[in-house]
């Protein structure tokens, strides 16, 4: 599964993307798993309320099923426009 | 070709012309352009870096345009959003809505901007003499999006 | 020089540039341009003649601009209205509102157009193969003006 | 007093302006007086509900005092923009 990070999540994790093997059922589960990895993951996912997630480029809730997902992206609320 | 995500600047007059020239039934054209402001709450900025999520950005903008087209009788819609390094005074975003009458054009343009602010994956980082920081999302922007869901 | 009443066409990009270039605190620019539509209820038109009341027109437009400035925090306002003979596709009117944030710019531009429609002394006469006729005032325009008086 | 006509009022009256002497107290009185003049005045002022009036370039009601007025303009509802 391809994991993408944007904005300050990218900066805290220390990389823009990583390829991982996971059995996580939801983005929330995936976050719990990612926090056990080294680097800045724990700091990046410290405040879950500040984090938004997209699965295969569609915004979803943290309890959305990950079955069949190829790309999961984590980022803070958007500030475009 | 109603959505573009690009590093380059855009030409508002040329975009209006391209949208309106082929259609003599357009009576109203509303444009919104967003510019980089120099003064922020943290102080004067020298640069703004706009990050985005390639692929999802285009998809999200196209979805927003489809929603606007479903809600209002629009003869034309155009959305251009820049990314990359910008400076105060630079153009960031352009939205154009063209319709027979002004009500639809005004409402669609406001809707497009409200949705774009909270649903298109862009993030701004501002840098000045006080340092660099990611821009916080505005509570007001969430509220502006919500109002369209109630009506 | 925020109001012009003229026969000549205008250049939207140049007008935006003139309004925004001197002020790095502008974050939002909304423009409205009105165009002559070819198809009307009576049929296709070939020409539109715009008559106005010289002197009162400028005065009425300046008053509308002052009201907008009193209601919203605007960094810049521009109103250009043409008169004389026009053809389908021609630009009739341009309104620009510039502010720090988009809410004020959108609302002020819509307000300016609503007021201009019912309070600026212009009259349109359309001519086509079906003959020539003065355009009737729209009930919807009166209602659009009234909504600003209630809020 | 300078009287101005615009749009179809101008066309029906047959002229864009005329200079008159009047003691009319209000635009409504002035209309009654003007209708007695020749030309298209009677036809122009036939439907009073379709007529708007400006005194010295300010919109007023038909019962507005004319005292001191130098310029009175009659026209249908505006259709600019």
GROMACS .gro file of C-alpha atoms in nm:
model
  464
    1UNK     CA    1   0.000   0.000   0.000
    2UNK     CA    2   0.127   0.346  -0.095
    3UNK     CA    3   0.115   0.596   0.196
    4UNK     CA    4   0.137   0.969   0.116
    5UNK     CA    5   0.200   1.262   0.350
    6UNK     CA    6   0.139   1.632   0.282
    7UNK     CA    7   0.209   1.964   0.451
    8UNK     CA    8   0.338   1.942   0.808
    9UNK     CA    9   0.261   1.569   0.824
   10UNK     CA   10   0.517   1.520   0.547
   11UNK     CA   11   0.767   1.735   0.732
   12UNK     CA   12   0.719   1.552   1.062
   13UNK     CA   13   0.726   1.203   0.913
   14UNK     CA   14   1.033   1.308   0.717
   15UNK     CA   15   0.923   1.171   0.381
   16UNK     CA   16   0.652   1.235   0.122
   17UNK     CA   17   0.559   0.870   0.069
   18UNK     CA   18   0.635   0.514   0.171
   19UNK     CA   19   0.534   0.170   0.046
   20UNK     CA   20   0.417  -0.063   0.325
   21UNK     CA   21   0.261  -0.405   0.380
   22UNK     CA   22  -0.034  -0.381   0.618
   23UNK     CA   23  -0.347  -0.567   0.730
   24UNK     CA   24  -0.499  -0.249   0.882
   25UNK     CA   25  -0.878  -0.250   0.838
   26UNK     CA   26  -0.928   0.127   0.860
   27UNK     CA   27  -0.720   0.449   0.842
   28UNK     CA   28  -0.748   0.467   1.223
   29UNK     CA   29  -0.591   0.121   1.251
   30UNK     CA   30  -0.328   0.221   0.998
   31UNK     CA   31  -0.237   0.527   1.207
   32UNK     CA   32  -0.192   0.309   1.518
   33UNK     CA   33   0.039   0.086   1.316
   34UNK     CA   34   0.234   0.376   1.160
   35UNK     CA   35   0.294   0.536   1.500
   36UNK     CA   36   0.501   0.230   1.602
   37UNK     CA   37   0.741   0.294   1.313
   38UNK     CA   38   1.052   0.502   1.372
   39UNK     CA   39   1.125   0.855   1.251
   40UNK     CA   40   0.869   1.127   1.310
   41UNK     CA   41   0.560   0.912   1.271
   42UNK     CA   42   0.459   0.928   1.638
   43UNK     CA   43   0.492   1.309   1.638
   44UNK     CA   44   0.312   1.343   1.303
   45UNK     CA   45   0.010   1.148   1.424
   46UNK     CA   46   0.010   1.294   1.775
   47UNK     CA   47  -0.312   1.498   1.735
   48UNK     CA   48  -0.558   1.283   1.541
   49UNK     CA   49  -0.820   1.562   1.533
   50UNK     CA   50  -0.591   1.764   1.304
   51UNK     CA   51  -0.561   1.487   1.048
   52UNK     CA   52  -0.763   1.425   0.733
   53UNK     CA   53  -0.740   1.114   0.519
   54UNK     CA   54  -0.803   1.027   0.155
   55UNK     CA   55  -0.825   0.669   0.029
   56UNK     CA   56  -0.751   0.633  -0.343
   57UNK     CA   57  -0.787   1.013  -0.372
   58UNK     CA   58  -1.131   1.033  -0.211
   59UNK     CA   59  -1.182   1.197   0.129
   60UNK     CA   60  -1.307   0.943   0.386
   61UNK     CA   61  -1.359   0.914   0.761
   62UNK     CA   62  -1.102   0.745   0.984
   63UNK     CA   63  -1.321   0.435   1.018
   64UNK     CA   64  -1.363   0.385   0.643
   65UNK     CA   65  -1.276   0.026   0.531
   66UNK     CA   66  -0.932   0.001   0.368
   67UNK     CA   67  -1.006  -0.322   0.181
   68UNK     CA   68  -0.868  -0.303  -0.170
   69UNK     CA   69  -0.714   0.042  -0.117
   70UNK     CA   70  -0.395   0.113  -0.309
   71UNK     CA   71  -0.317   0.468  -0.194
   72UNK     CA   72  -0.381   0.628   0.146
   73UNK     CA   73  -0.294   0.995   0.204
   74UNK     CA   74  -0.271   1.182   0.534
   75UNK     CA   75  -0.277   1.561   0.559
   76UNK     CA   76  -0.408   1.852   0.769
   77UNK     CA   77  -0.726   2.046   0.675
   78UNK     CA   78  -0.689   2.206   0.332
   79UNK     CA   79  -0.592   2.572   0.295
   80UNK     CA   80  -0.610   2.640  -0.078
   81UNK     CA   81  -0.798   2.910  -0.264
   82UNK     CA   82  -1.067   2.176  -2.003
   83UNK     CA   83  -1.257   2.357  -1.731
   84UNK     CA   84  -0.997   2.280  -1.459
   85UNK     CA   85  -0.623   2.351  -1.457
   86UNK     CA   86  -0.366   2.302  -1.181
   87UNK     CA   87  -0.044   2.473  -1.280
   88UNK     CA   88   0.273   2.651  -1.168
   89UNK     CA   89   0.234   2.926  -1.429
   90UNK     CA   90   0.040   3.248  -1.388
   91UNK     CA   91  -0.286   3.296  -1.578
   92UNK     CA   92  -0.438   3.572  -1.791
   93UNK     CA   93  -0.785   3.662  -1.663
   94UNK     CA   94  -0.895   3.852  -1.975
   95UNK     CA   95  -0.788   3.566  -2.204
   96UNK     CA   96  -0.972   3.314  -1.987
   97UNK     CA   97  -1.292   3.520  -1.989
   98UNK     CA   98  -1.262   3.561  -2.365
   99UNK     CA   99  -1.212   3.188  -2.425
  100UNK     CA  100  -1.518   3.109  -2.212
  101UNK     CA  101  -1.755   3.371  -2.351
  102UNK     CA  102  -1.655   3.417  -2.717
  103UNK     CA  103  -1.825   3.102  -2.853
  104UNK     CA  104  -2.157   3.166  -2.674
  105UNK     CA  105  -2.379   3.469  -2.749
  106UNK     CA  106  -2.627   3.358  -2.483
  107UNK     CA  107  -2.404   3.460  -2.191
  108UNK     CA  108  -2.526   3.773  -2.013
  109UNK     CA  109  -2.328   3.755  -1.689
  110UNK     CA  110  -1.969   3.664  -1.608
  111UNK     CA  111  -1.840   3.657  -1.250
  112UNK     CA  112  -1.472   3.605  -1.177
  113UNK     CA  113  -1.297   3.552  -0.848
  114UNK     CA  114  -0.924   3.590  -0.823
  115UNK     CA  115  -0.731   3.517  -0.506
  116UNK     CA  116  -0.403   3.697  -0.441
  117UNK     CA  117  -0.118   3.643  -0.194
  118UNK     CA  118  -0.151   3.905   0.081
  119UNK     CA  119   0.167   4.051   0.224
  120UNK     CA  120   0.048   4.103   0.581
  121UNK     CA  121  -0.063   3.803   0.783
  122UNK     CA  122  -0.140   3.766   1.154
  123UNK     CA  123   0.220   3.655   1.205
  124UNK     CA  124   0.372   3.954   1.019
  125UNK     CA  125   0.482   4.041   0.666
  126UNK     CA  126   0.562   3.745   0.444
  127UNK     CA  127   0.820   3.723   0.167
  128UNK     CA  128   0.710   3.398   0.004
  129UNK     CA  129   0.425   3.150   0.004
  130UNK     CA  130   0.471   2.788  -0.097
  131UNK     CA  131   0.161   2.608  -0.223
  132UNK     CA  132   0.174   2.230  -0.195
  133UNK     CA  133  -0.091   2.006  -0.350
  134UNK     CA  134  -0.179   1.641  -0.406
  135UNK     CA  135  -0.131   1.576  -0.779
  136UNK     CA  136  -0.411   1.366  -0.921
  137UNK     CA  137  -0.650   1.414  -0.634
  138UNK     CA  138  -0.643   1.792  -0.684
  139UNK     CA  139  -0.767   1.775  -1.043
  140UNK     CA  140  -1.025   1.514  -0.947
  141UNK     CA  141  -1.155   1.719  -0.653
  142UNK     CA  142  -1.179   2.037  -0.862
  143UNK     CA  143  -1.363   1.857  -1.141
  144UNK     CA  144  -1.608   1.717  -0.888
  145UNK     CA  145  -1.673   2.066  -0.750
  146UNK     CA  146  -1.731   2.199  -1.102
  147UNK     CA  147  -1.978   1.917  -1.171
  148UNK     CA  148  -2.167   2.003  -0.853
  149UNK     CA  149  -2.188   2.370  -0.954
  150UNK     CA  150  -2.314   2.274  -1.301
  151UNK     CA  151  -2.581   2.055  -1.145
  152UNK     CA  152  -2.702   2.337  -0.919
  153UNK     CA  153  -2.703   2.636  -1.157
  154UNK     CA  154  -2.769   2.685  -1.530
  155UNK     CA  155  -2.412   2.767  -1.630
  156UNK     CA  156  -2.295   2.839  -1.983
  157UNK     CA  157  -1.931   2.811  -1.878
  158UNK     CA  158  -1.707   2.740  -1.580
  159UNK     CA  159  -1.332   2.773  -1.542
  160UNK     CA  160  -1.109   2.696  -1.243
  161UNK     CA  161  -0.733   2.756  -1.238
  162UNK     CA  162  -0.530   2.695  -0.923
  163UNK     CA  163  -0.156   2.753  -0.905
  164UNK     CA  164   0.096   2.566  -0.692
  165UNK     CA  165   0.464   2.613  -0.613
  166UNK     CA  166   0.642   2.924  -0.485
  167UNK     CA  167   0.450   3.254  -0.486
  168UNK     CA  168   0.514   3.609  -0.363
  169UNK     CA  169   0.287   3.884  -0.223
  170UNK     CA  170   0.061   4.022  -0.496
  171UNK     CA  171   0.080   3.702  -0.702
  172UNK     CA  172  -0.238   3.541  -0.829
  173UNK     CA  173  -0.322   3.207  -0.664
  174UNK     CA  174  -0.659   3.103  -0.798
  175UNK     CA  175  -0.912   3.201  -1.065
  176UNK     CA  176  -1.276   3.098  -1.078
  177UNK     CA  177  -1.508   3.208  -1.360
  178UNK     CA  178  -1.880   3.137  -1.381
  179UNK     CA  179  -2.081   3.245  -1.685
  180UNK     CA  180  -2.458   3.231  -1.715
  181UNK     CA  181  -2.753   3.405  -1.877
  182UNK     CA  182  -2.830   3.605  -1.564
  183UNK     CA  183  -2.620   3.736  -1.280
  184UNK     CA  184  -2.778   3.546  -0.989
  185UNK     CA  185  -2.654   3.208  -1.111
  186UNK     CA  186  -2.310   3.344  -1.201
  187UNK     CA  187  -2.259   3.507  -0.860
  188UNK     CA  188  -2.384   3.210  -0.661
  189UNK     CA  189  -2.191   2.952  -0.861
  190UNK     CA  190  -1.865   3.149  -0.830
  191UNK     CA  191  -1.909   3.184  -0.452
  192UNK     CA  192  -1.998   2.814  -0.423
  193UNK     CA  193  -1.693   2.709  -0.626
  194UNK     CA  194  -1.463   2.915  -0.401
  195UNK     CA  195  -1.622   2.790  -0.078
  196UNK     CA  196  -1.595   2.427  -0.184
  197UNK     CA  197  -1.247   2.468  -0.328
  198UNK     CA  198  -1.124   2.610   0.004
  199UNK     CA  199  -1.225   2.303   0.205
  200UNK     CA  200  -1.231   2.020  -0.051
  201UNK     CA  201  -0.935   2.074  -0.283
  202UNK     CA  202  -0.606   1.935  -0.145
  203UNK     CA  203  -0.387   2.246  -0.127
  204UNK     CA  204  -0.175   2.360   0.167
  205UNK     CA  205  -0.009   2.698   0.208
  206UNK     CA  206   0.320   2.762   0.386
  207UNK     CA  207   0.410   3.125   0.449
  208UNK     CA  208   0.764   3.246   0.512
  209UNK     CA  209   0.883   3.587   0.636
  210UNK     CA  210   1.135   3.742   0.871
  211UNK     CA  211   0.942   3.582   1.159
  212UNK     CA  212   1.004   3.234   1.019
  213UNK     CA  213   0.798   2.988   0.816
  214UNK     CA  214   0.467   2.829   0.910
  215UNK     CA  215   0.186   2.629   0.755
  216UNK     CA  216  -0.135   2.830   0.731
  217UNK     CA  217  -0.413   2.713   0.963
  218UNK     CA  218  -0.752   2.627   0.817
  219UNK     CA  219  -1.013   2.895   0.887
  220UNK     CA  220  -1.323   2.805   1.084
  221UNK     CA  221  -1.508   3.055   0.862
  222UNK     CA  222  -1.424   2.847   0.556
  223UNK     CA  223  -1.588   2.538   0.704
  224UNK     CA  224  -1.897   2.742   0.782
  225UNK     CA  225  -1.900   2.886   0.430
  226UNK     CA  226  -1.904   2.533   0.287
  227UNK     CA  227  -2.177   2.419   0.522
  228UNK     CA  228  -2.420   2.692   0.417
  229UNK     CA  229  -2.452   2.535   0.071
  230UNK     CA  230  -2.545   2.201   0.225
  231UNK     CA  231  -2.839   2.353   0.408
  232UNK     CA  232  -2.995   2.521   0.106
  233UNK     CA  233  -1.196   5.769  -1.041
  234UNK     CA  234  -1.394   5.467  -0.921
  235UNK     CA  235  -1.687   5.534  -1.158
  236UNK     CA  236  -1.685   5.575  -1.538
  237UNK     CA  237  -1.974   5.615  -1.782
  238UNK     CA  238  -1.843   5.580  -2.135
  239UNK     CA  239  -1.913   5.476  -2.493
  240UNK     CA  240  -1.581   5.292  -2.525
  241UNK     CA  241  -1.519   4.929  -2.437
  242UNK     CA  242  -1.308   4.848  -2.129
  243UNK     CA  243  -1.018   4.613  -2.055
  244UNK     CA  244  -1.102   4.393  -1.755
  245UNK     CA  245  -0.743   4.279  -1.691
  246UNK     CA  246  -0.611   4.637  -1.699
  247UNK     CA  247  -0.884   4.751  -1.461
  248UNK     CA  248  -0.808   4.470  -1.214
  249UNK     CA  249  -0.438   4.550  -1.238
  250UNK     CA  250  -0.492   4.922  -1.174
  251UNK     CA  251  -0.705   4.844  -0.869
  252UNK     CA  252  -0.485   4.577  -0.712
  253UNK     CA  253  -0.128   4.669  -0.804
  254UNK     CA  254  -0.081   4.947  -0.544
  255UNK     CA  255  -0.219   4.739  -0.253
  256UNK     CA  256  -0.050   4.421  -0.125
  257UNK     CA  257  -0.325   4.372   0.132
  258UNK     CA  258  -0.585   4.259  -0.125
  259UNK     CA  259  -0.656   3.887  -0.107
  260UNK     CA  260  -0.982   3.868  -0.305
  261UNK     CA  261  -1.100   4.032  -0.627
  262UNK     CA  262  -1.450   3.972  -0.764
  263UNK     CA  263  -1.550   4.104  -1.104
  264UNK     CA  264  -1.888   4.109  -1.270
  265UNK     CA  265  -1.917   4.175  -1.639
  266UNK     CA  266  -2.248   4.205  -1.817
  267UNK     CA  267  -2.272   4.118  -2.185
  268UNK     CA  268  -2.536   4.178  -2.453
  269UNK     CA  269  -2.721   3.849  -2.511
  270UNK     CA  270  -2.829   3.766  -2.864
  271UNK     CA  271  -3.150   3.581  -2.781
  272UNK     CA  272  -3.426   3.762  -2.595
  273UNK     CA  273  -3.786   3.667  -2.528
  274UNK     CA  274  -3.884   3.858  -2.842
  275UNK     CA  275  -3.627   3.686  -3.066
  276UNK     CA  276  -3.268   3.739  -3.183
  277UNK     CA  277  -3.145   4.096  -3.161
  278UNK     CA  278  -2.899   4.272  -3.390
  279UNK     CA  279  -2.833   4.583  -3.182
  280UNK     CA  280  -2.892   4.726  -2.838
  281UNK     CA  281  -2.904   5.099  -2.771
  282UNK     CA  282  -2.822   5.209  -2.418
  283UNK     CA  283  -2.959   5.549  -2.321
  284UNK     CA  284  -2.865   5.721  -1.997
  285UNK     CA  285  -2.915   6.042  -1.802
  286UNK     CA  286  -2.579   6.227  -1.813
  287UNK     CA  287  -2.494   6.378  -1.478
  288UNK     CA  288  -2.742   6.180  -1.277
  289UNK     CA  289  -2.584   5.853  -1.391
  290UNK     CA  290  -2.242   5.938  -1.251
  291UNK     CA  291  -2.399   6.071  -0.933
  292UNK     CA  292  -2.615   5.760  -0.881
  293UNK     CA  293  -2.321   5.525  -0.941
  294UNK     CA  294  -2.098   5.717  -0.700
  295UNK     CA  295  -2.371   5.699  -0.437
  296UNK     CA  296  -2.400   5.322  -0.483
  297UNK     CA  297  -2.021   5.288  -0.450
  298UNK     CA  298  -2.027   5.493  -0.128
  299UNK     CA  299  -2.297   5.266   0.014
  300UNK     CA  300  -2.093   4.956  -0.069
  301UNK     CA  301  -1.784   5.108   0.095
  302UNK     CA  302  -1.986   5.183   0.408
  303UNK     CA  303  -2.114   4.824   0.431
  304UNK     CA  304  -1.800   4.622   0.354
  305UNK     CA  305  -1.425   4.666   0.421
  306UNK     CA  306  -1.322   4.726   0.059
  307UNK     CA  307  -0.968   4.798  -0.058
  308UNK     CA  308  -1.093   4.900  -0.400
  309UNK     CA  309  -1.408   4.943  -0.607
  310UNK     CA  310  -1.451   5.010  -0.978
  311UNK     CA  311  -1.768   5.057  -1.183
  312UNK     CA  312  -1.771   5.111  -1.560
  313UNK     CA  313  -2.098   5.134  -1.751
  314UNK     CA  314  -2.115   5.185  -2.125
  315UNK     CA  315  -2.384   5.366  -2.322
  316UNK     CA  316  -2.462   5.407  -2.692
  317UNK     CA  317  -2.501   5.137  -2.958
  318UNK     CA  318  -2.395   4.782  -2.870
  319UNK     CA  319  -2.413   4.441  -3.040
  320UNK     CA  320  -2.457   4.084  -2.909
  321UNK     CA  321  -2.146   3.971  -2.719
  322UNK     CA  322  -2.043   4.329  -2.637
  323UNK     CA  323  -1.953   4.419  -2.280
  324UNK     CA  324  -2.207   4.651  -2.109
  325UNK     CA  325  -2.093   4.689  -1.751
  326UNK     CA  326  -1.800   4.603  -1.526
  327UNK     CA  327  -1.801   4.596  -1.147
  328UNK     CA  328  -1.490   4.510  -0.945
  329UNK     CA  329  -1.475   4.472  -0.567
  330UNK     CA  330  -1.143   4.405  -0.392
  331UNK     CA  331  -1.103   4.316  -0.028
  332UNK     CA  332  -0.884   4.118   0.211
  333UNK     CA  333  -1.122   3.822   0.212
  334UNK     CA  334  -1.365   3.680  -0.040
  335UNK     CA  335  -1.690   3.722   0.154
  336UNK     CA  336  -1.678   4.104   0.139
  337UNK     CA  337  -1.567   4.106  -0.225
  338UNK     CA  338  -1.847   3.872  -0.337
  339UNK     CA  339  -2.118   4.048  -0.140
  340UNK     CA  340  -2.012   4.398  -0.241
  341UNK     CA  341  -1.998   4.305  -0.611
  342UNK     CA  342  -2.347   4.150  -0.596
  343UNK     CA  343  -2.478   4.453  -0.405
  344UNK     CA  344  -2.329   4.696  -0.657
  345UNK     CA  345  -2.493   4.511  -0.946
  346UNK     CA  346  -2.831   4.483  -0.773
  347UNK     CA  347  -2.837   4.853  -0.690
  348UNK     CA  348  -2.704   4.959  -1.026
  349UNK     CA  349  -2.985   4.766  -1.199
  350UNK     CA  350  -3.261   4.957  -1.021
  351UNK     CA  351  -3.099   5.289  -0.924
  352UNK     CA  352  -2.874   5.394  -1.212
  353UNK     CA  353  -3.060   5.576  -1.493
  354UNK     CA  354  -2.996   5.351  -1.793
  355UNK     CA  355  -3.252   5.223  -2.043
  356UNK     CA  356  -3.200   4.951  -2.301
  357UNK     CA  357  -3.366   4.936  -2.641
  358UNK     CA  358  -3.325   4.615  -2.836
  359UNK     CA  359  -3.365   4.590  -3.212
  360UNK     CA  360  -3.389   4.280  -3.431
  361UNK     CA  361  -3.580   4.143  -3.728
  362UNK     CA  362  -3.895   4.148  -3.511
  363UNK     CA  363  -3.864   4.525  -3.462
  364UNK     CA  364  -3.732   4.746  -3.183
  365UNK     CA  365  -3.853   4.765  -2.825
  366UNK     CA  366  -3.753   4.911  -2.491
  367UNK     CA  367  -3.656   4.642  -2.241
  368UNK     CA  368  -3.899   4.599  -1.952
  369UNK     CA  369  -3.769   4.622  -1.597
  370UNK     CA  370  -3.746   4.281  -1.431
  371UNK     CA  371  -3.948   4.215  -1.117
  372UNK     CA  372  -3.655   3.998  -1.003
  373UNK     CA  373  -3.428   4.304  -1.006
  374UNK     CA  374  -3.652   4.493  -0.766
  375UNK     CA  375  -3.654   4.194  -0.534
  376UNK     CA  376  -3.276   4.166  -0.557
  377UNK     CA  377  -3.243   4.527  -0.444
  378UNK     CA  378  -3.489   4.481  -0.160
  379UNK     CA  379  -3.298   4.193  -0.004
  380UNK     CA  380  -3.011   4.427   0.088
  381UNK     CA  381  -3.251   4.658   0.267
  382UNK     CA  382  -3.369   4.378   0.495
  383UNK     CA  383  -3.025   4.263   0.609
  384UNK     CA  384  -3.790   7.471  -1.512
  385UNK     CA  385  -3.603   7.220  -1.729
  386UNK     CA  386  -3.808   6.904  -1.803
  387UNK     CA  387  -3.623   6.595  -1.930
  388UNK     CA  388  -3.764   6.278  -2.085
  389UNK     CA  389  -3.590   5.945  -2.134
  390UNK     CA  390  -3.656   5.614  -2.306
  391UNK     CA  391  -4.011   5.566  -2.440
  392UNK     CA  392  -4.129   5.881  -2.257
  393UNK     CA  393  -3.889   6.079  -2.473
  394UNK     CA  394  -4.015   5.901  -2.786
  395UNK     CA  395  -4.383   5.957  -2.699
  396UNK     CA  396  -4.342   6.321  -2.597
  397UNK     CA  397  -4.137   6.371  -2.913
  398UNK     CA  398  -3.852   6.565  -2.753
  399UNK     CA  399  -3.574   6.501  -2.500
  400UNK     CA  400  -3.627   6.822  -2.303
  401UNK     CA  401  -3.830   7.138  -2.276
  402UNK     CA  402  -3.805   7.458  -2.073
  403UNK     CA  403  -4.135   7.555  -1.906
  404UNK     CA  404  -4.279   7.803  -1.659
  405UNK     CA  405  -4.485   7.628  -1.393
  406UNK     CA  406  -4.634   7.672  -1.048
  407UNK     CA  407  -4.682   7.297  -1.000
  408UNK     CA  408  -4.623   7.199  -0.636
  409UNK     CA  409  -4.532   6.834  -0.701
  410UNK     CA  410  -4.430   6.607  -0.991
  411UNK     CA  411  -4.788   6.470  -0.988
  412UNK     CA  412  -4.924   6.823  -1.039
  413UNK     CA  413  -4.663   6.882  -1.306
  414UNK     CA  414  -4.777   6.570  -1.493
  415UNK     CA  415  -5.140   6.691  -1.487
  416UNK     CA  416  -5.021   7.021  -1.633
  417UNK     CA  417  -4.797   6.860  -1.896
  418UNK     CA  418  -5.077   6.632  -2.016
  419UNK     CA  419  -5.273   6.941  -2.130
  420UNK     CA  420  -4.989   7.038  -2.363
  421UNK     CA  421  -4.998   6.923  -2.723
  422UNK     CA  422  -4.785   6.656  -2.890
  423UNK     CA  423  -4.749   6.318  -2.731
  424UNK     CA  424  -4.762   6.435  -2.369
  425UNK     CA  425  -5.102   6.279  -2.295
  426UNK     CA  426  -4.994   5.944  -2.435
  427UNK     CA  427  -4.656   5.958  -2.260
  428UNK     CA  428  -4.814   6.012  -1.920
  429UNK     CA  429  -5.107   5.777  -1.978
  430UNK     CA  430  -4.997   5.508  -1.728
  431UNK     CA  431  -4.863   5.688  -1.423
  432UNK     CA  432  -4.762   5.362  -1.252
  433UNK     CA  433  -4.494   5.311  -1.519
  434UNK     CA  434  -4.332   5.649  -1.455
  435UNK     CA  435  -4.039   5.736  -1.231
  436UNK     CA  436  -3.926   6.089  -1.152
  437UNK     CA  437  -3.600   6.257  -1.050
  438UNK     CA  438  -3.582   6.613  -0.919
  439UNK     CA  439  -3.243   6.774  -0.963
  440UNK     CA  440  -3.103   6.428  -1.038
  441UNK     CA  441  -3.234   6.260  -0.723
  442UNK     CA  442  -3.510   5.998  -0.737
  443UNK     CA  443  -3.823   6.115  -0.556
  444UNK     CA  444  -4.188   6.017  -0.512
  445UNK     CA  445  -4.462   6.182  -0.720
  446UNK     CA  446  -4.575   6.389  -0.421
  447UNK     CA  447  -4.230   6.534  -0.348
  448UNK     CA  448  -4.229   6.919  -0.322
  449UNK     CA  449  -4.098   7.090  -0.636
  450UNK     CA  450  -4.009   7.416  -0.463
  451UNK     CA  451  -3.673   7.542  -0.585
  452UNK     CA  452  -3.633   7.257  -0.835
  453UNK     CA  453  -3.443   7.341  -1.152
  454UNK     CA  454  -3.452   7.008  -1.335
  455UNK     CA  455  -3.727   6.744  -1.337
  456UNK     CA  456  -3.679   6.421  -1.529
  457UNK     CA  457  -3.943   6.160  -1.620
  458UNK     CA  458  -3.855   5.805  -1.729
  459UNK     CA  459  -3.965   5.441  -1.698
  460UNK     CA  460  -3.805   5.199  -1.445
  461UNK     CA  461  -3.433   5.163  -1.514
  462UNK     CA  462  -3.295   4.871  -1.711
  463UNK     CA  463  -2.920   4.914  -1.696
  464UNK     CA  464  -2.652   4.670  -1.587
   0.00000   0.00000   0.00000
